[in-house]
Amino acid sequence: MKFTAGMWCLQEGVSIEWMSNVEHVSIEGQTANLLLNKLQRHRGDTLNSPTVSARITSPLEGIIGVKLVHWAGLNDNGPHYQVNQSTGHTKIEHNKDNNILKYTSGPLDLDLNTAANELDLTFRSPTGKKLTGQSFRSIGYVRDQRTGKHRYEDGIYAERQGYMLAGLDLGVGEKVYGLGERFGPLAKNGQTVDIWNEDGGTSSELAYKNIPFYISSRGYGVFVNHPGKVSLEVQSERTTRVNVSVPGEEVEYFVVYGATPKDVLNRYTSLTGRPALVPSWSYNLWLTTSFTTNYDEDTVTGFLDGFRDRDIPLGVFHFDCFWMKSYHWCDFDFDSDMFPDAVGYLKRLKQRGLKISVWINPYVGQASPLFNEGKKNGYFIKRTDDSVWQWDFWQAGMAVVDFTNPAACKWYNSHLERLMEMGVDSFKTDFAERIPIKGVKYHNGADPERMHNYYALLYNKTVYETLSARVGRSQGLLFARSTAPGGQAYPVHWGGDCESTFEAMAESLRGGLSLMLSGYIFWASDIGGFEGTPPPALYKRWVQFGLLSSHSRLHGSSSFRVPWIYGEDCSDVLRDCVKRKILLTPYILQEALRGHGNGTPLMRPLFIEFPEDLNTYAVDTQYMFGPNLLVAPVFSEEGEVTFYVPHTPSDEDGKWVSWFDHSKSYEAGRWYTETHGFDTLPLLIRPGSATVINPTIKAPEDDALSGVELLINGRLGGETLIDLVNSAQTDEVLKTVRLSPGVEGKVEVAGHSVKIVYVE
């Protein structure tokens, strides 16, 4: 939120008390406590003005937190994001001669100037380089009388909306990324970002997945540990700062150090939770009924026969909203008019080798048979008069399940368990963004405004844990639209409602890459676009892109996405792309397991992999799929695409090579413009890399060892480790292959011969 009007003036009705002085310092164990106040000229300046208490902590090595509190007397009803902690990694020194308090957490230092009226916080790398900090007029308490809270007639007791304001310095040329799944420019500089979940589609500044964490090109990240609405002015108020403001009396942020962007993500996910793994079958192609289309058992069967007859692999079939009767969402019952034998039909789908997903949301329409049961037992969010909160904006008279009520969770879970007994393997956890904040209360007394974003976390957690309790570790997954910090523990997430245009395809990619910079490692988009009907060229280009995403789903709104509707050549493109992704399964499993351990996503912006190549920081139309494969989707009907080939740390290891034509090579550090037919796209293999594939498997869950090959481009830079992950248990490494430079022919692994293929 903007409070200023240029450098010198405030907006009308706004006042800010800037903290300029450290009044007191106390050190307790691993915590430094400071009392901050305004410029102090004489003792009279201590009167009639606020103070801010600053608490310096370090939950984990390499992470330092600053909590700023104005008034501490308010009730704290939660909720709170989970923050992992350890001890024994900090050092605090307060040199009263030079007025410097140094707080050290592993490689990260915070220097705090405690001299009179010289308040300054500087975060430094191990070399002493400034990362960020809080300098002149960067810590303030804001009083805003422009809201309905302010009444002039109350005189000196008139209340104003309060905000805590923290400005974090940006250096020359510094770029900021992340902040959840955001569909605008990948670099957030110049943008105003509100961390507030909204159902806004992909073509706006609103976002389904808001994560108050950004990663800087300067070697650090910042996590704002606040579940309510966080506003960030990223060089959009002060051109030298990210101004962070939250309504209320306190704000806490953590600076996360990393020598590389991967190191930052590693520490951030160690703080907020590691991404969970998913079963191997989920990497196969998903097909849905689409949203508002008319379909029944015969329609679905016809689609499945069409995929079989065209030899297009298919792993999951998803039933979208209208598997339930109109106005009954959610009652968790198949519409008997369309599916008179739902149990038998799901069994027949299983016999085809398919996994089954169904759409759900956390709402119960008034016409649902479950509404009266939920009302009677107090399972819904209530108004302050204890009546059920309802509205008509989605389902008529709908109520919202209160996941802070353990009994409501058990009730909701019982219906999921019933569906799993029928054969359902996964749930699309849609919605959870339109959560009320005014005049409502929760079972556990949580603050409704702070619950707005947090609600998505509880919703996904409830469903995910129900699934995982049944199928075991690393085997449960959702298809979720909304989330909040920590939601990486409940995968997978997809990009929401995009239009059927090349521009929407590009904005979807930007959104996915932003989410991948926010602690998440899996992501999908609606292949072909959700709103509208894609022209054949767009369909085929989105298929190419979507099948080089971690998860791949054909889904639309009012039109189906089976390929032959758009022409049999679309079937050919889809078949080739699905089979290519399946042969990449060993590589995907390996990189997912590594991401589970260190937070590095499967799809990653170029600068994550090549931080020393400054050209990569501006690129948001291509990405790395794992460490070895560069993908440049084609965003034009005519097939023209311009892409950048990064410098590798050791360019002498060879040239980048086309996946489709190994005789075609590319120089690092150059831009290329090419025109591609629908059978190819820029998919390049990194020099000095070894990529594990399996051309013999028919589905991702097939035998993880038999038929494995290694594609090697150039000379390996040293010993390279290839983890062969168990496709039946994706958190388990069956064998590790150690490759030395110049390896040739074959290597033997657990009785299986692994073929070495050089692609240079």
JSON list of N, CA and C in Angstrom, two decimals, residues 60 82 84 262-277 464 486-491 519-521 594-600:
[
{"chain": "A", "resi": 60, "resn": "LEU", "atom": "N", "xyz": [16.78, -20.69, 11.85]},
{"chain": "A", "resi": 60, "resn": "LEU", "atom": "CA", "xyz": [17.67, -21.67, 11.27]},
{"chain": "A", "resi": 60, "resn": "LEU", "atom": "C", "xyz": [18.95, -20.97, 10.80]},
{"chain": "A", "resi": 82, "resn": "GLN", "atom": "N", "xyz": [3.62, -22.27, 9.88]},
{"chain": "A", "resi": 82, "resn": "GLN", "atom": "CA", "xyz": [4.64, -23.10, 10.53]},
{"chain": "A", "resi": 82, "resn": "GLN", "atom": "C", "xyz": [6.03, -22.61, 10.14]},
{"chain": "A", "resi": 84, "resn": "ASN", "atom": "N", "xyz": [9.97, -23.72, 10.94]},
{"chain": "A", "resi": 84, "resn": "ASN", "atom": "CA", "xyz": [10.86, -24.69, 11.58]},
{"chain": "A", "resi": 84, "resn": "ASN", "atom": "C", "xyz": [12.02, -23.97, 12.26]},
{"chain": "A", "resi": 262, "resn": "LYS", "atom": "N", "xyz": [19.56, -21.38, -5.79]},
{"chain": "A", "resi": 262, "resn": "LYS", "atom": "CA", "xyz": [19.21, -22.70, -5.27]},
{"chain": "A", "resi": 262, "resn": "LYS", "atom": "C", "xyz": [19.43, -22.78, -3.76]},
{"chain": "A", "resi": 263, "resn": "ASP", "atom": "N", "xyz": [20.50, -22.15, -3.27]},
{"chain": "A", "resi": 263, "resn": "ASP", "atom": "CA", "xyz": [20.75, -22.14, -1.84]},
{"chain": "A", "resi": 263, "resn": "ASP", "atom": "C", "xyz": [19.66, -21.39, -1.08]},
{"chain": "A", "resi": 264, "resn": "VAL", "atom": "N", "xyz": [19.18, -20.29, -1.67]},
{"chain": "A", "resi": 264, "resn": "VAL", "atom": "CA", "xyz": [18.10, -19.52, -1.03]},
{"chain": "A", "resi": 264, "resn": "VAL", "atom": "C", "xyz": [16.85, -20.38, -0.93]},
{"chain": "A", "resi": 265, "resn": "LEU", "atom": "N", "xyz": [16.48, -21.06, -2.02]},
{"chain": "A", "resi": 265, "resn": "LEU", "atom": "CA", "xyz": [15.29, -21.92, -1.99]},
{"chain": "A", "resi": 265, "resn": "LEU", "atom": "C", "xyz": [15.46, -23.08, -1.03]},
{"chain": "A", "resi": 266, "resn": "ASN", "atom": "N", "xyz": [16.68, -23.58, -0.94]},
{"chain": "A", "resi": 266, "resn": "ASN", "atom": "CA", "xyz": [16.95, -24.66, 0.01]},
{"chain": "A", "resi": 266, "resn": "ASN", "atom": "C", "xyz": [16.66, -24.20, 1.44]},
{"chain": "A", "resi": 267, "resn": "ARG", "atom": "N", "xyz": [17.18, -23.03, 1.79]},
{"chain": "A", "resi": 267, "resn": "ARG", "atom": "CA", "xyz": [16.96, -22.53, 3.16]},
{"chain": "A", "resi": 267, "resn": "ARG", "atom": "C", "xyz": [15.50, -22.15, 3.38]},
{"chain": "A", "resi": 268, "resn": "TYR", "atom": "N", "xyz": [14.87, -21.53, 2.37]},
{"chain": "A", "resi": 268, "resn": "TYR", "atom": "CA", "xyz": [13.47, -21.12, 2.55]},
{"chain": "A", "resi": 268, "resn": "TYR", "atom": "C", "xyz": [12.58, -22.34, 2.78]},
{"chain": "A", "resi": 269, "resn": "THR", "atom": "N", "xyz": [12.77, -23.41, 2.02]},
{"chain": "A", "resi": 269, "resn": "THR", "atom": "CA", "xyz": [11.93, -24.59, 2.21]},
{"chain": "A", "resi": 269, "resn": "THR", "atom": "C", "xyz": [12.31, -25.36, 3.47]},
{"chain": "A", "resi": 270, "resn": "SER", "atom": "N", "xyz": [13.53, -25.20, 3.95]},
{"chain": "A", "resi": 270, "resn": "SER", "atom": "CA", "xyz": [13.85, -25.77, 5.26]},
{"chain": "A", "resi": 270, "resn": "SER", "atom": "C", "xyz": [13.12, -25.01, 6.37]},
{"chain": "A", "resi": 271, "resn": "LEU", "atom": "N", "xyz": [12.82, -23.73, 6.12]},
{"chain": "A", "resi": 271, "resn": "LEU", "atom": "CA", "xyz": [12.11, -22.90, 7.09]},
{"chain": "A", "resi": 271, "resn": "LEU", "atom": "C", "xyz": [10.61, -23.17, 7.08]},
{"chain": "A", "resi": 272, "resn": "THR", "atom": "N", "xyz": [10.00, -23.22, 5.90]},
{"chain": "A", "resi": 272, "resn": "THR", "atom": "CA", "xyz": [8.54, -23.31, 5.81]},
{"chain": "A", "resi": 272, "resn": "THR", "atom": "C", "xyz": [8.03, -24.70, 5.47]},
{"chain": "A", "resi": 273, "resn": "GLY", "atom": "N", "xyz": [8.93, -25.64, 5.18]},
{"chain": "A", "resi": 273, "resn": "GLY", "atom": "CA", "xyz": [8.51, -27.01, 4.89]},
{"chain": "A", "resi": 273, "resn": "GLY", "atom": "C", "xyz": [8.98, -27.47, 3.53]},
{"chain": "A", "resi": 274, "resn": "ARG", "atom": "N", "xyz": [9.47, -28.69, 3.48]},
{"chain": "A", "resi": 274, "resn": "ARG", "atom": "CA", "xyz": [9.95, -29.25, 2.21]},
{"chain": "A", "resi": 274, "resn": "ARG", "atom": "C", "xyz": [8.77, -29.63, 1.32]},
{"chain": "A", "resi": 275, "resn": "PRO", "atom": "N", "xyz": [8.95, -29.49, 0.01]},
{"chain": "A", "resi": 275, "resn": "PRO", "atom": "CA", "xyz": [7.90, -29.96, -0.90]},
{"chain": "A", "resi": 275, "resn": "PRO", "atom": "C", "xyz": [7.73, -31.47, -0.79]},
{"chain": "A", "resi": 276, "resn": "ALA", "atom": "N", "xyz": [6.49, -31.92, -0.81]},
{"chain": "A", "resi": 276, "resn": "ALA", "atom": "CA", "xyz": [6.22, -33.35, -0.77]},
{"chain": "A", "resi": 276, "resn": "ALA", "atom": "C", "xyz": [6.37, -33.96, -2.15]},
{"chain": "A", "resi": 277, "resn": "LEU", "atom": "N", "xyz": [6.54, -35.26, -2.19]},
{"chain": "A", "resi": 277, "resn": "LEU", "atom": "CA", "xyz": [6.64, -35.99, -3.45]},
{"chain": "A", "resi": 277, "resn": "LEU", "atom": "C", "xyz": [5.27, -36.50, -3.88]},
{"chain": "A", "resi": 464, "resn": "TYR", "atom": "N", "xyz": [-5.36, -33.65, 1.60]},
{"chain": "A", "resi": 464, "resn": "TYR", "atom": "CA", "xyz": [-4.10, -34.37, 1.34]},
{"chain": "A", "resi": 464, "resn": "TYR", "atom": "C", "xyz": [-3.83, -35.42, 2.40]},
{"chain": "A", "resi": 486, "resn": "GLY", "atom": "N", "xyz": [3.84, -22.81, 2.89]},
{"chain": "A", "resi": 486, "resn": "GLY", "atom": "CA", "xyz": [3.79, -24.15, 3.45]},
{"chain": "A", "resi": 486, "resn": "GLY", "atom": "C", "xyz": [2.99, -25.11, 2.60]},
{"chain": "A", "resi": 487, "resn": "GLY", "atom": "N", "xyz": [2.22, -24.58, 1.62]},
{"chain": "A", "resi": 487, "resn": "GLY", "atom": "CA", "xyz": [1.38, -25.43, 0.79]},
{"chain": "A", "resi": 487, "resn": "GLY", "atom": "C", "xyz": [2.15, -26.34, -0.13]},
{"chain": "A", "resi": 488, "resn": "GLN", "atom": "N", "xyz": [3.47, -26.15, -0.23]},
{"chain": "A", "resi": 488, "resn": "GLN", "atom": "CA", "xyz": [4.29, -27.06, -1.03]},
{"chain": "A", "resi": 488, "resn": "GLN", "atom": "C", "xyz": [4.26, -28.48, -0.46]},
{"chain": "A", "resi": 489, "resn": "ALA", "atom": "N", "xyz": [3.81, -28.62, 0.78]},
{"chain": "A", "resi": 489, "resn": "ALA", "atom": "CA", "xyz": [3.70, -29.94, 1.40]},
{"chain": "A", "resi": 489, "resn": "ALA", "atom": "C", "xyz": [2.47, -30.69, 0.92]},
{"chain": "A", "resi": 490, "resn": "TYR", "atom": "N", "xyz": [1.60, -30.02, 0.13]},
{"chain": "A", "resi": 490, "resn": "TYR", "atom": "CA", "xyz": [0.36, -30.64, -0.33]},
{"chain": "A", "resi": 490, "resn": "TYR", "atom": "C", "xyz": [0.21, -30.46, -1.85]},
{"chain": "A", "resi": 491, "resn": "PRO", "atom": "N", "xyz": [1.08, -31.11, -2.63]},
{"chain": "A", "resi": 491, "resn": "PRO", "atom": "CA", "xyz": [1.05, -30.91, -4.09]},
{"chain": "A", "resi": 491, "resn": "PRO", "atom": "C", "xyz": [-0.09, -31.73, -4.71]},
{"chain": "A", "resi": 519, "resn": "GLY", "atom": "N", "xyz": [9.03, -21.76, -3.46]},
{"chain": "A", "resi": 519, "resn": "GLY", "atom": "CA", "xyz": [9.10, -22.95, -2.62]},
{"chain": "A", "resi": 519, "resn": "GLY", "atom": "C", "xyz": [8.38, -24.17, -3.17]},
{"chain": "A", "resi": 520, "resn": "TYR", "atom": "N", "xyz": [7.79, -24.06, -4.35]},
{"chain": "A", "resi": 520, "resn": "TYR", "atom": "CA", "xyz": [7.02, -25.16, -4.94]},
{"chain": "A", "resi": 520, "resn": "TYR", "atom": "C", "xyz": [7.84, -25.81, -6.04]},
{"chain": "A", "resi": 521, "resn": "ILE", "atom": "N", "xyz": [7.66, -27.13, -6.23]},
{"chain": "A", "resi": 521, "resn": "ILE", "atom": "CA", "xyz": [8.45, -27.83, -7.25]},
{"chain": "A", "resi": 521, "resn": "ILE", "atom": "C", "xyz": [7.59, -28.46, -8.34]},
{"chain": "A", "resi": 594, "resn": "ARG", "atom": "N", "xyz": [15.24, -34.82, -5.75]},
{"chain": "A", "resi": 594, "resn": "ARG", "atom": "CA", "xyz": [16.21, -33.81, -5.33]},
{"chain": "A", "resi": 594, "resn": "ARG", "atom": "C", "xyz": [15.51, -32.52, -4.90]},
{"chain": "A", "resi": 595, "resn": "GLY", "atom": "N", "xyz": [14.44, -32.15, -5.61]},
{"chain": "A", "resi": 595, "resn": "GLY", "atom": "CA", "xyz": [13.68, -30.98, -5.21]},
{"chain": "A", "resi": 595, "resn": "GLY", "atom": "C", "xyz": [13.00, -31.16, -3.87]},
{"chain": "A", "resi": 596, "resn": "HIS", "atom": "N", "xyz": [12.55, -32.36, -3.59]},
{"chain": "A", "resi": 596, "resn": "HIS", "atom": "CA", "xyz": [11.98, -32.69, -2.29]},
{"chain": "A", "resi": 596, "resn": "HIS", "atom": "C", "xyz": [12.99, -32.45, -1.17]},
{"chain": "A", "resi": 597, "resn": "GLY", "atom": "N", "xyz": [14.26, -32.68, -1.47]},
{"chain": "A", "resi": 597, "resn": "GLY", "atom": "CA", "xyz": [15.28, -32.51, -0.46]},
{"chain": "A", "resi": 597, "resn": "GLY", "atom": "C", "xyz": [15.85, -31.12, -0.34]},
{"chain": "A", "resi": 598, "resn": "ASN", "atom": "N", "xyz": [15.78, -30.33, -1.45]},
{"chain": "A", "resi": 598, "resn": "ASN", "atom": "CA", "xyz": [16.43, -29.02, -1.39]},
{"chain": "A", "resi": 598, "resn": "ASN", "atom": "C", "xyz": [15.60, -27.86, -1.93]},
{"chain": "A", "resi": 599, "resn": "GLY", "atom": "N", "xyz": [14.36, -28.12, -2.37]},
{"chain": "A", "resi": 599, "resn": "GLY", "atom": "CA", "xyz": [13.49, -27.04, -2.80]},
{"chain": "A", "resi": 599, "resn": "GLY", "atom": "C", "xyz": [13.71, -26.55, -4.22]},
{"chain": "A", "resi": 600, "resn": "THR", "atom": "N", "xyz": [14.60, -27.20, -4.99]},
{"chain": "A", "resi": 600, "resn": "THR", "atom": "CA", "xyz": [14.81, -26.79, -6.38]},
{"chain": "A", "resi": 600, "resn": "THR", "atom": "C", "xyz": [13.69, -27.38, -7.25]}
]
